[in-house]
XYZ file of C-alpha atoms in Angstrom:
745
model
C -70.781 -38.393 -23.598
C -68.639 -35.290 -24.763
C -67.324 -35.139 -29.035
C -63.842 -34.884 -27.779
C -62.395 -38.352 -26.272
C -60.623 -37.330 -22.701
C -58.858 -40.569 -22.103
C -57.225 -39.522 -25.621
C -56.753 -35.657 -24.848
C -55.185 -36.940 -22.032
C -52.649 -39.461 -23.389
C -51.496 -36.954 -26.022
C -51.133 -34.478 -23.478
C -48.503 -37.147 -21.817
C -47.004 -37.668 -24.726
C -46.556 -33.893 -25.473
C -45.246 -33.219 -21.773
C -42.550 -36.421 -22.166
C -41.478 -34.157 -25.434
C -41.486 -31.396 -23.344
C -39.342 -32.740 -20.323
C -36.688 -33.641 -22.690
C -36.357 -30.435 -24.185
C -35.931 -28.734 -20.727
C -33.577 -31.477 -19.258
C -31.635 -30.766 -22.270
C -31.648 -26.782 -21.567
C -30.952 -27.995 -18.371
C -27.864 -29.910 -19.205
C -26.369 -26.823 -21.160
C -27.013 -24.362 -18.757
C -27.235 -25.447 -15.209
C -23.869 -23.755 -14.181
C -24.543 -21.123 -15.834
C -28.843 -19.890 -14.616
C -29.772 -20.893 -11.068
C -33.172 -22.299 -10.901
C -33.113 -24.705 -13.953
C -33.046 -27.798 -11.797
C -36.623 -26.904 -9.906
C -38.159 -26.776 -13.783
C -37.136 -30.368 -14.907
C -38.699 -31.455 -11.770
C -41.925 -29.590 -12.462
C -42.198 -30.800 -15.303
C -41.410 -34.428 -14.717
C -44.284 -34.126 -11.957
C -46.813 -32.350 -14.446
C -45.633 -35.528 -16.471
C -45.745 -37.970 -14.051
C -49.750 -37.012 -13.109
C -50.597 -37.175 -16.401
C -49.502 -40.775 -16.593
C -51.363 -41.417 -13.623
C -54.317 -39.844 -14.852
C -53.832 -42.130 -17.810
C -54.152 -45.154 -15.109
C -57.036 -44.154 -13.663
C -59.499 -47.099 -12.872
C -56.565 -49.635 -13.123
C -54.255 -48.497 -9.750
C -55.823 -47.158 -6.703
C -58.031 -43.631 -6.538
C -55.274 -41.996 -4.014
C -52.707 -42.360 -6.685
C -55.024 -41.773 -10.017
C -56.692 -39.144 -8.115
C -55.205 -37.736 -4.894
C -51.344 -38.149 -5.704
C -52.128 -36.877 -9.199
C -53.539 -33.341 -8.755
C -50.851 -33.003 -5.562
C -47.963 -33.372 -8.632
C -49.882 -31.159 -10.517
C -49.712 -28.523 -8.121
C -46.666 -29.422 -6.180
C -44.504 -29.402 -9.939
C -46.411 -25.700 -10.486
C -45.058 -24.530 -7.129
C -41.344 -26.083 -7.841
C -41.360 -23.840 -11.379
C -42.040 -20.867 -9.444
C -39.186 -21.474 -7.008
C -37.253 -22.499 -10.380
C -38.272 -18.714 -12.033
C -37.748 -17.146 -8.367
C -33.663 -18.291 -7.993
C -33.444 -17.703 -11.981
C -34.264 -13.844 -11.644
C -32.228 -13.553 -7.918
C -35.624 -13.294 -5.975
C -35.648 -14.485 -2.458
C -38.781 -14.423 -0.380
C -40.275 -17.054 1.922
C -42.827 -19.482 0.881
C -44.755 -20.365 4.230
C -48.074 -19.285 2.833
C -47.617 -21.845 -0.664
C -46.594 -24.792 1.716
C -49.947 -24.071 3.977
C -52.119 -23.335 0.626
C -50.306 -26.813 -0.833
C -51.428 -28.619 2.487
C -54.803 -27.544 2.537
C -55.620 -28.166 -1.300
C -54.668 -31.786 -0.734
C -56.440 -32.081 2.262
C -59.619 -30.828 0.254
C -58.615 -33.362 -2.907
C -58.556 -36.322 -0.598
C -62.017 -35.272 0.786
C -63.822 -34.679 -2.484
C -62.244 -38.418 -3.290
C -62.867 -40.760 -0.421
C -65.285 -38.818 2.135
C -67.890 -37.303 -0.510
C -66.815 -37.483 -4.330
C -67.270 -34.997 -6.415
C -65.416 -34.341 -9.980
C -67.060 -31.270 -10.945
C -65.484 -30.064 -6.994
C -61.767 -31.824 -7.785
C -61.714 -29.248 -11.101
C -62.724 -26.495 -9.188
C -59.707 -27.139 -6.197
C -57.124 -27.790 -8.341
C -57.812 -24.888 -10.867
C -57.807 -22.933 -7.654
C -54.388 -24.105 -6.902
C -53.519 -23.586 -10.104
C -54.925 -20.024 -10.022
C -52.467 -18.949 -6.994
C -49.622 -20.436 -8.408
C -49.449 -19.120 -12.201
C -50.865 -15.754 -10.747
C -47.592 -15.419 -8.478
C -45.729 -16.815 -11.380
C -47.178 -14.591 -14.243
C -46.430 -11.350 -11.595
C -43.664 -12.090 -10.809
C -42.108 -12.400 -14.387
C -44.212 -9.516 -15.479
C -43.785 -6.593 -12.796
C -41.390 -8.581 -9.260
C -38.417 -8.549 -11.650
C -35.577 -5.934 -12.318
C -36.425 -3.595 -15.236
C -33.243 -5.156 -17.547
C -34.526 -8.641 -16.907
C -38.448 -7.757 -18.125
C -37.981 -7.974 -21.412
C -36.275 -11.827 -21.615
C -38.937 -12.760 -18.655
C -42.308 -11.042 -20.547
C -43.384 -14.325 -22.734
C -43.122 -16.545 -19.863
C -45.291 -14.081 -17.840
C -48.025 -13.761 -20.524
C -47.988 -17.813 -20.670
C -48.704 -17.993 -16.839
C -51.724 -15.437 -17.211
C -53.211 -17.408 -19.438
C -52.975 -20.318 -17.262
C -54.514 -17.919 -14.915
C -57.386 -17.432 -17.320
C -58.135 -21.089 -18.377
C -58.444 -21.628 -14.321
C -60.559 -18.955 -13.903
C -63.214 -20.149 -16.563
C -62.937 -23.725 -15.240
C -64.341 -22.131 -11.161
C -66.699 -19.746 -13.127
C -68.374 -22.841 -14.908
C -67.966 -24.814 -11.332
C -70.991 -22.034 -10.125
C -73.010 -22.014 -13.833
C -72.619 -25.470 -15.095
C -73.978 -29.046 -14.925
C -72.266 -30.800 -12.690
C -70.415 -33.891 -14.957
C -70.843 -37.377 -12.208
C -67.690 -38.616 -11.123
C -66.242 -40.209 -14.121
C -63.608 -37.842 -15.002
C -62.880 -39.730 -18.744
C -66.533 -38.878 -19.102
C -66.073 -35.262 -17.927
C -68.203 -32.547 -20.143
C -66.431 -30.069 -23.098
C -65.556 -27.723 -20.795
C -63.199 -30.178 -19.289
C -61.661 -31.712 -22.398
C -61.744 -28.163 -23.906
C -59.794 -27.232 -20.798
C -57.036 -30.483 -21.216
C -56.672 -29.242 -24.354
C -55.622 -25.294 -23.361
C -53.567 -26.483 -20.846
C -51.817 -28.859 -23.492
C -50.736 -25.812 -25.581
C -49.806 -23.906 -23.007
C -47.500 -26.813 -21.603
C -45.719 -26.206 -24.705
C -45.816 -22.355 -25.204
C -44.253 -22.690 -21.646
C -41.766 -24.760 -23.022
C -40.952 -22.623 -25.939
C -41.188 -19.135 -23.465
C -38.648 -20.932 -20.878
C -35.965 -22.078 -23.418
C -36.590 -18.675 -25.467
C -35.804 -16.727 -22.285
C -32.973 -18.987 -21.428
C -31.734 -18.529 -24.866
C -32.090 -14.621 -24.873
C -30.531 -14.578 -21.084
C -27.357 -15.966 -22.633
C -27.273 -14.152 -25.322
C -27.471 -11.402 -23.314
C -24.435 -12.472 -20.628
C -22.132 -13.594 -23.672
C -22.987 -9.338 -24.993
C -22.504 -8.649 -21.351
C -18.423 -10.751 -21.092
C -17.638 -9.532 -24.874
C -18.429 -5.973 -23.267
C -16.198 -6.644 -20.560
C -13.750 -8.801 -22.503
C -13.304 -5.594 -24.772
C -13.335 -3.317 -22.346
C -10.255 -4.820 -20.504
C -8.609 -5.435 -23.589
C -8.439 -2.057 -24.417
C -8.426 -0.364 -21.030
C -5.189 -2.080 -19.736
C -2.140 -0.360 -19.307
C -0.432 -3.186 -20.956
C 0.403 -3.697 -24.320
C -2.022 -6.558 -25.795
C -2.053 -8.507 -29.043
C -3.888 -10.868 -30.460
C -1.698 -12.738 -32.910
C -2.393 -16.026 -35.509
C 0.070 -18.708 -33.993
C 1.502 -20.152 -37.627
C 2.852 -16.293 -38.716
C 2.208 -13.660 -35.932
C -0.002 -12.234 -37.858
C -1.209 -9.576 -35.764
C -5.360 -9.785 -35.642
C -5.877 -7.173 -33.051
C -4.290 -4.825 -30.481
C -5.017 -2.397 -27.733
C -4.171 1.338 -26.812
C -1.729 0.226 -24.502
C 0.077 -1.484 -27.440
C -0.222 2.250 -29.395
C 1.142 3.814 -26.287
C 3.715 2.123 -25.793
C 5.591 0.760 -28.974
C 4.498 3.860 -30.875
C 2.382 2.233 -33.526
C -0.819 3.440 -35.039
C -3.479 1.195 -35.357
C -3.350 1.537 -39.354
C 0.395 0.652 -38.988
C -0.323 -2.799 -37.996
C -3.467 -3.802 -40.221
C -2.665 -6.833 -42.024
C 0.574 -6.617 -40.348
C 2.750 -9.624 -38.572
C 4.727 -8.821 -35.481
C 8.352 -10.459 -37.105
C 7.258 -7.791 -39.910
C 7.047 -4.810 -37.891
C 10.538 -6.493 -36.033
C 9.085 -5.695 -32.699
C 11.351 -8.823 -31.222
C 14.677 -7.670 -30.936
C 15.951 -11.196 -31.234
C 13.678 -13.141 -33.504
C 15.204 -16.387 -32.022
C 13.381 -15.439 -28.721
C 10.315 -15.444 -30.270
C 10.619 -18.787 -31.955
C 11.929 -20.340 -28.433
C 8.474 -19.026 -26.758
C 6.240 -20.416 -29.828
C 8.276 -23.590 -28.910
C 6.995 -23.455 -25.283
C 3.666 -22.343 -26.602
C 3.015 -25.194 -28.179
C 4.396 -27.858 -26.070
C 2.519 -25.653 -22.746
C -0.002 -23.838 -23.800
C 0.900 -20.602 -21.877
C 3.693 -18.827 -20.136
C 3.695 -15.921 -17.828
C 5.929 -13.062 -17.341
C 9.323 -13.924 -19.148
C 11.399 -10.745 -19.380
C 12.461 -9.972 -23.173
C 13.687 -6.851 -25.081
C 11.278 -5.404 -27.735
C 11.977 -2.867 -30.240
C 9.442 0.284 -30.655
C 8.655 1.425 -33.884
C 11.573 4.311 -33.412
C 13.990 1.596 -33.294
C 14.362 2.332 -28.913
C 14.291 -1.006 -27.274
C 12.482 -1.656 -23.941
C 12.263 -4.009 -21.922
C 9.419 -6.186 -21.254
C 7.742 -8.637 -19.314
C 5.904 -11.168 -21.587
C 2.817 -13.109 -21.086
C 0.996 -15.505 -23.189
C -1.507 -18.012 -23.721
C -3.046 -20.290 -26.695
C -6.271 -19.747 -27.487
C -8.749 -20.961 -30.586
C -10.687 -18.527 -32.759
C -12.663 -20.035 -35.394
C -10.871 -22.974 -35.364
C -7.832 -21.537 -35.598
C -4.778 -21.118 -33.157
C -3.907 -17.653 -32.273
C -2.000 -16.181 -29.045
C -3.386 -14.126 -26.366
C -0.349 -11.843 -24.888
C 0.535 -8.667 -22.608
C 3.810 -6.743 -22.424
C 4.527 -4.712 -19.589
C 6.870 -1.859 -19.808
C 9.371 -2.545 -17.129
C 11.887 0.127 -18.714
C 12.130 2.531 -16.178
C 11.787 -0.077 -13.256
C 15.168 -1.141 -14.181
C 16.468 1.826 -14.849
C 15.268 2.762 -11.464
C 16.487 -0.227 -10.189
C 20.184 0.302 -11.721
C 20.658 3.524 -10.356
C 19.537 2.067 -7.032
C 22.085 -0.343 -7.457
C 24.781 2.026 -8.192
C 23.764 4.417 -5.417
C 24.276 1.360 -3.055
C 27.643 0.608 -4.284
C 28.650 3.972 -3.919
C 27.596 4.135 -0.313
C 29.426 0.796 -0.289
C 32.125 2.096 -1.603
C 32.063 5.395 0.734
C 31.303 3.258 4.080
C 35.130 1.189 2.947
C 37.070 4.452 2.198
C 35.848 5.528 5.830
C 38.464 5.641 8.775
C 35.394 4.459 11.038
C 33.577 1.616 11.442
C 30.455 0.910 10.707
C 27.895 -1.289 11.460
C 24.488 -2.781 10.658
C 22.967 -5.145 13.722
C 19.076 -6.397 13.654
C 17.550 -5.518 17.354
C 16.775 -6.936 19.350
C 19.019 -9.990 18.397
C 21.852 -7.734 18.306
C 23.179 -10.380 15.086
C 25.326 -8.291 13.105
C 24.253 -7.539 9.808
C 26.698 -5.759 7.805
C 30.202 -4.184 8.207
C 32.609 -1.780 6.335
C 36.489 -2.359 5.467
C 37.713 -0.082 8.394
C 35.341 -2.301 10.985
C 37.297 -5.421 9.995
C 40.694 -3.442 10.287
C 39.625 -2.447 13.470
C 39.106 -5.090 15.256
C 40.989 -7.911 13.620
C 38.323 -9.837 12.509
C 36.997 -11.090 8.831
C 33.485 -10.918 7.965
C 32.870 -14.700 8.235
C 34.250 -14.316 11.530
C 31.557 -11.729 12.758
C 28.529 -11.706 10.621
C 25.896 -13.640 11.872
C 27.216 -13.008 15.194
C 26.113 -11.119 18.769
C 27.370 -7.554 19.330
C 28.781 -9.643 22.275
C 31.768 -10.313 20.189
C 33.375 -6.763 20.645
C 32.961 -6.283 24.649
C 35.925 -6.827 27.287
C 33.350 -8.516 29.241
C 29.445 -9.058 30.411
C 29.242 -5.736 32.437
C 30.406 -3.543 29.363
C 27.999 -5.629 27.221
C 25.326 -5.269 29.760
C 25.891 -1.062 30.063
C 25.610 -0.662 26.833
C 22.673 -2.381 26.097
C 21.116 -0.008 28.978
C 21.995 2.937 27.085
C 20.057 1.300 24.221
C 17.166 0.688 25.950
C 17.450 4.447 27.145
C 17.980 5.949 24.025
C 14.967 4.374 22.433
C 12.516 4.712 25.241
C 13.367 8.446 25.274
C 13.133 8.479 21.084
C 16.522 9.210 20.596
C 17.254 8.654 17.081
C 20.900 9.219 17.342
C 22.806 7.836 20.569
C 26.122 8.608 21.642
C 28.721 7.538 24.239
C 32.549 6.630 25.032
C 33.269 3.050 26.079
C 35.954 0.206 25.442
C 35.702 -2.494 23.290
C 38.319 -5.383 22.626
C 40.050 -6.227 19.171
C 40.524 -10.050 18.639
C 43.589 -10.084 19.756
C 42.614 -9.045 22.782
C 43.535 -5.673 23.238
C 41.238 -3.112 24.996
C 40.417 0.379 23.549
C 38.533 3.870 23.747
C 35.786 4.393 21.226
C 33.280 6.514 20.919
C 30.167 4.285 20.081
C 27.534 5.998 17.897
C 24.454 4.280 16.370
C 21.095 5.314 15.098
C 17.902 2.759 14.833
C 15.928 2.621 12.011
C 12.179 1.653 11.840
C 9.648 -0.837 9.845
C 5.855 -0.253 11.068
C 6.699 2.060 13.921
C 9.282 -1.033 15.602
C 12.688 -0.892 15.621
C 14.126 -3.416 13.541
C 18.179 -2.096 13.203
C 21.008 -0.243 14.989
C 23.482 1.667 12.802
C 26.594 1.515 14.490
C 29.836 3.814 13.982
C 32.628 3.073 16.497
C 35.655 5.738 16.186
C 39.019 4.288 17.660
C 40.044 7.549 19.993
C 43.143 5.753 20.738
C 45.320 8.509 19.318
C 42.772 11.175 20.639
C 43.026 9.912 24.225
C 46.561 9.893 24.172
C 47.330 13.504 22.459
C 44.772 14.357 25.569
C 47.366 12.668 27.839
C 50.023 14.659 26.589
C 48.627 18.016 26.801
C 47.608 17.367 29.969
C 50.913 16.356 30.917
C 52.187 19.259 29.077
C 50.168 21.357 31.212
C 51.382 20.222 34.659
C 54.892 20.288 33.626
C 54.203 24.354 32.380
C 52.555 24.630 35.777
C 55.505 23.445 37.284
C 57.978 25.180 35.751
C 56.208 28.438 35.725
C 56.142 27.583 39.485
C 59.763 26.842 39.514
C 60.608 30.184 37.714
C 58.266 32.155 39.696
C 60.475 30.953 42.595
C 63.521 31.813 40.846
C 62.092 35.174 39.932
C 62.230 36.022 43.445
C 66.194 35.471 43.400
C 67.579 36.378 40.455
C 67.008 38.712 36.993
C 68.259 35.817 35.373
C 65.791 33.464 36.535
C 62.840 35.924 34.765
C 65.030 36.126 31.424
C 64.533 32.275 31.278
C 60.883 32.378 32.348
C 60.491 34.243 29.394
C 62.275 32.234 27.066
C 60.181 28.933 28.252
C 57.369 31.084 28.300
C 57.946 32.003 24.255
C 58.672 28.494 23.966
C 55.309 27.165 25.211
C 53.784 29.672 23.579
C 55.068 28.556 20.270
C 53.995 24.943 20.859
C 50.780 26.365 21.760
C 50.531 28.150 18.336
C 52.072 25.034 16.771
C 49.452 22.858 18.210
C 46.259 25.931 17.386
C 47.880 25.626 13.926
C 47.708 21.616 13.578
C 44.029 21.890 14.900
C 43.198 24.380 12.530
C 44.086 21.984 9.763
C 42.419 19.390 11.186
C 38.976 21.652 11.131
C 39.661 22.665 7.743
C 39.879 19.149 6.519
C 36.775 17.807 8.053
C 34.699 20.434 6.941
C 36.581 20.282 2.972
C 35.567 16.115 4.063
C 32.098 17.216 4.876
C 31.484 19.684 2.180
C 32.826 17.048 -0.583
C 31.399 14.162 0.620
C 27.782 16.261 1.277
C 28.194 17.126 -2.505
C 28.835 13.248 -3.599
C 26.024 12.095 -1.590
C 23.456 14.577 -3.842
C 23.926 13.022 -6.979
C 22.505 9.550 -5.938
C 19.924 10.994 -3.864
C 18.524 12.727 -6.580
C 18.811 9.628 -8.646
C 16.598 7.583 -6.282
C 13.958 10.091 -5.379
C 13.644 10.948 -9.150
C 13.049 7.341 -9.966
C 11.102 6.595 -7.030
C 8.724 9.600 -7.829
C 8.217 7.865 -11.634
C 7.766 5.277 -10.353
C 5.150 6.198 -8.068
C 3.511 8.471 -10.554
C 3.345 6.036 -13.838
C 3.192 2.197 -11.922
C 1.307 3.442 -8.544
C -1.478 1.871 -9.645
C -0.096 -0.977 -9.872
C 2.179 -1.691 -7.088
C -0.043 -1.939 -4.347
C -0.826 -0.846 -1.030
C 2.863 -2.334 -0.159
C 4.463 -0.976 -2.945
C 3.050 2.137 -2.487
C 4.501 2.256 0.637
C 8.144 1.340 0.155
C 8.207 3.975 -2.662
C 6.597 7.011 0.108
C 9.503 5.585 2.330
C 12.424 5.965 -0.015
C 11.063 9.469 -0.540
C 11.029 10.446 3.214
C 14.088 9.188 3.347
C 15.749 11.060 0.715
C 14.692 14.334 2.084
C 15.895 13.498 5.229
C 18.948 12.877 4.291
C 19.007 16.081 1.868
C 18.119 17.651 4.844
C 20.859 16.610 7.261
C 23.733 17.335 3.598
C 22.102 20.944 3.622
C 22.627 21.288 7.495
C 26.220 19.746 7.408
C 27.347 21.993 4.699
C 25.814 25.331 6.614
C 27.807 24.035 9.696
C 31.032 23.630 7.520
C 30.160 26.730 6.259
C 30.122 28.502 9.698
C 33.515 27.317 10.459
C 35.407 28.324 7.488
C 33.425 31.434 6.632
C 35.293 34.892 6.362
C 34.234 37.825 9.718
C 33.859 40.646 9.690
C 32.258 42.489 12.430
C 30.077 45.847 11.904
C 27.085 47.506 13.802
C 24.168 46.869 13.201
C 20.166 46.182 14.804
C 19.484 42.760 15.741
C 16.031 43.669 17.074
C 15.315 44.716 13.162
C 16.839 41.787 11.680
C 14.557 39.891 14.461
C 11.818 40.866 13.265
C 12.093 40.709 9.992
C 13.008 37.091 10.333
C 9.799 36.515 12.514
C 7.560 38.041 10.088
C 9.084 35.915 7.446
C 8.758 33.144 9.328
C 4.619 33.277 10.193
C 4.108 33.880 6.664
C 5.750 31.378 5.412
C 4.789 28.853 8.758
C 1.345 30.675 10.375
C 1.214 29.674 14.053
C -2.234 30.274 15.019
C -3.144 32.929 18.153
C 0.871 33.862 18.432
C 1.937 36.214 20.826
C 5.640 37.433 19.971
C 7.285 40.642 21.855
C 10.562 41.687 20.674
C 12.794 44.547 22.347
C 13.371 47.625 20.241
C 17.119 49.155 20.131
C 19.325 45.797 20.465
C 22.666 46.785 18.802
C 25.399 44.773 18.154
C 28.490 44.492 16.998
C 29.535 41.559 15.314
C 29.048 39.421 12.049
C 26.112 40.295 10.078
C 25.550 37.223 7.900
C 26.356 34.820 10.667
C 24.333 36.487 12.915
C 21.616 35.817 10.587
C 22.058 32.557 10.542
C 21.923 32.218 14.148
C 18.540 33.822 14.978
C 17.074 31.990 11.890
C 17.697 28.641 13.831
C 16.444 30.284 17.566
C 13.752 31.514 15.938
C 13.140 27.978 13.700
C 13.246 26.154 17.072
C 11.257 28.328 19.048
C 8.308 28.181 16.506
C 8.771 24.527 16.291
C 8.299 23.583 19.653
C 5.791 26.149 20.488
C 3.578 24.781 17.219
C 1.255 22.449 19.751
C 0.461 25.527 22.042
C -3.149 26.836 22.258
C -1.647 30.181 22.742
C 2.257 30.289 21.426
C 4.067 32.889 22.977
C 7.877 33.919 21.711
C 10.324 36.402 23.318
C 12.799 38.159 21.996
C 15.369 41.024 24.299
C 18.087 41.398 26.440
C 19.032 42.157 29.703
C 22.026 43.361 32.293
C 23.825 40.066 34.095
C 26.819 41.062 36.271
C 27.466 44.229 34.074
C 27.209 41.683 30.829
C 24.299 41.866 28.175
C 22.767 38.863 28.215
C 20.731 38.489 24.844
C 17.478 35.598 24.701
C 14.875 34.125 23.108
C 12.731 32.477 25.505
C 9.329 30.706 24.414
C 6.603 28.801 26.084
C 6.735 25.694 24.327
C 7.562 21.921 24.925
C 11.000 22.441 27.250
C 13.271 19.945 27.812
C 14.585 18.574 31.017
C 17.795 20.193 32.402
C 18.918 16.679 32.963
C 20.079 16.825 29.546
C 20.816 20.436 28.872
C 24.589 19.626 28.409
C 24.185 17.915 25.101
C 21.128 19.903 23.459
C 24.487 22.080 21.734
C 25.742 18.862 20.484
C 25.624 17.747 16.768
C 22.886 15.434 15.815
C 21.330 16.200 19.656
C 18.101 15.824 20.054
C 15.903 15.710 23.372
C 12.716 14.823 21.213
C 11.160 12.655 19.377
C 11.864 12.762 15.782
C 7.887 12.013 14.951
C 7.071 14.942 17.111
C 9.338 17.447 16.248
C 11.247 16.516 12.951
C 14.514 17.991 12.588
C 18.347 17.007 12.243
C 19.580 17.859 15.583
C 22.282 20.312 13.665
C 20.635 23.422 14.527
C 21.709 24.539 17.899
C 25.579 23.462 17.007
C 25.183 25.634 14.359
C 24.468 28.382 16.057
C 27.154 27.419 19.147
C 29.741 27.885 17.099
C 28.293 31.349 15.535
C 28.595 32.317 19.237
C 31.578 31.053 19.821
C 33.302 32.786 16.685
C 32.546 36.243 18.373
C 34.293 34.884 21.593
C 30.521 34.720 23.510
C 28.724 32.222 25.475
C 25.766 30.544 24.408
C 23.455 28.531 27.138
C 19.892 27.466 27.288
C 17.222 26.794 30.384
C 13.696 24.736 30.018
C 11.518 22.909 31.946
C 9.186 20.443 30.704
C 5.699 21.916 29.348
C 6.629 24.969 30.761
C 8.805 26.045 27.672
C 12.686 27.145 26.597
C 15.362 30.150 26.943
C 18.204 30.386 24.889
C 20.856 33.274 26.367
C 24.270 34.298 24.876
C 27.024 36.898 24.745
C 28.701 38.565 22.046
C 32.363 39.800 23.053
C 33.212 43.477 22.203
């Protein structure tokens, strides 16, 4: 008989356990969605409590329940508590060894209960199991958890360490103390003290777990507050926290200071109506009404006033929140003023281009590919073909062809242009008006790509009925002139009068030809003037598009996403290409109308200087360049400088991918004529297309492989022809190209 009544201790322990279960259950209800593992703790405490009540009923229920099941529940509950701790700290590990240990301990307990009953040995068995599990719990909470969590888990770890100490004392007593029989309620004093210790530790464990959960919750709240504070102040948007009732400003972020120009001291103790941030007070009143009804608003556009008085356009989002039992508004304002100006500039540019397209005499279509559904046409197209826009938009291009065969021929031509990578295709064909009339045209088309896939064609149709008629007239005049010359020549053999008549006719023909030449010269001057005017007028919207797209990319690139950034980059590339095309058109027109002055100069020296400048600007590795000395020509030095720049730039571009690029400049005598050449070992070209190489906008290579506008060689041809010379080219795919020219005089 001990001085401590074991039955009273166990009953007190059970009542204490019930209270602890209620505490742990309350913590679980409050934090089960926030932290993992607390469910296992509830089950652990329930198992421990159930075991105590089974022990209390010992003698009134079977031994397998009051002894084996009770001790098994103690060990299983302890193991589930360990699992809960693992989940709480985010650890994952295999538990096979613990399953095996629990099974062995239960089997030993069955043996010591039914085969060879021994209360002293059962106490040792239970203490050994608790020592194994509690040691793992203590080691986990003191050493295995991340360093940042150890201040929170240390108390729980120490508690489990004390559990280990009590279990060790009970195990040592097994070897040193006297057996206590088989009646648990008549155990020795040490067993009674152990139960008191376990009861005390159970209370301490409950307190330690509750404290750990509260500290973890406090830490998480502090972390969330820090995240919110950082997000609040680092946001590029203007963020305000205001009182719903009167607009009193509670807090603003750095974005508000940057956008509105106020300092933090300016807004302290102020309100949004007092600072006149809203351009229209009634806008705020309507917004407050919506917030009261719906609780939040998203991305509504309003005008706001900065400290300086300047108005800005902003996208306003807000939500009603409660702080200290008072309703407040958390709102953000995204300054979209620059974006709106860019959109307005783009709309103005599009409107300008629309007016320009409608002012042109040529018909312009935008056609979807591969469907060939007409998407856009200008006024000239409706006038040329006799259809209204409603009759054409959304219809197939077959509408304009005389028959299916003509449509298929043009389709094959486009397919060939696409396969060869020609960005601009031009050919002569016939088309049909609404009234059935057939007329000849020059058909020019350039394709547009999206994601490396051709999606549209821009088609320009030039009615050449008048040109064809003029050509026929000139041909007939030439035939008539030839016949008249033949007739006059025959008459010359007969009479001198016939010779005089022939001279008169020739003079008349000369006057007619001179008149025709003057008309052609006037047409050329008008075309050059038109090209110059259009090119200059196009620069202003291009600069706006390029400038605002660059501003968007610089100021708002981090908010546009990959797709938005891709759109801006494509806009900038397109404006750069358009700008280069305008420059090339201006150069081409200047060549035609520029003053012409011949003088003797060293063409070899000019080429050497241009080559050195090109190598500095666009260096080619392993370049070998041969320049023949002493080539002196009589020509316009300024125009020849332009021609040689274009020829050298062409050679540089098409040899740039060669491992050992080679460029040669020289002259040779052919049929008593000096022929000057520029030769390279670059990409070369197919001689089947040599007739197109000097045409404006003609390209024999893909623009992605060799960039350019197709104007350079057309410019060279005009310069050589102004000198009364000839120019031609020879080449072979992959083996280089050579350009030859002669100069008159």
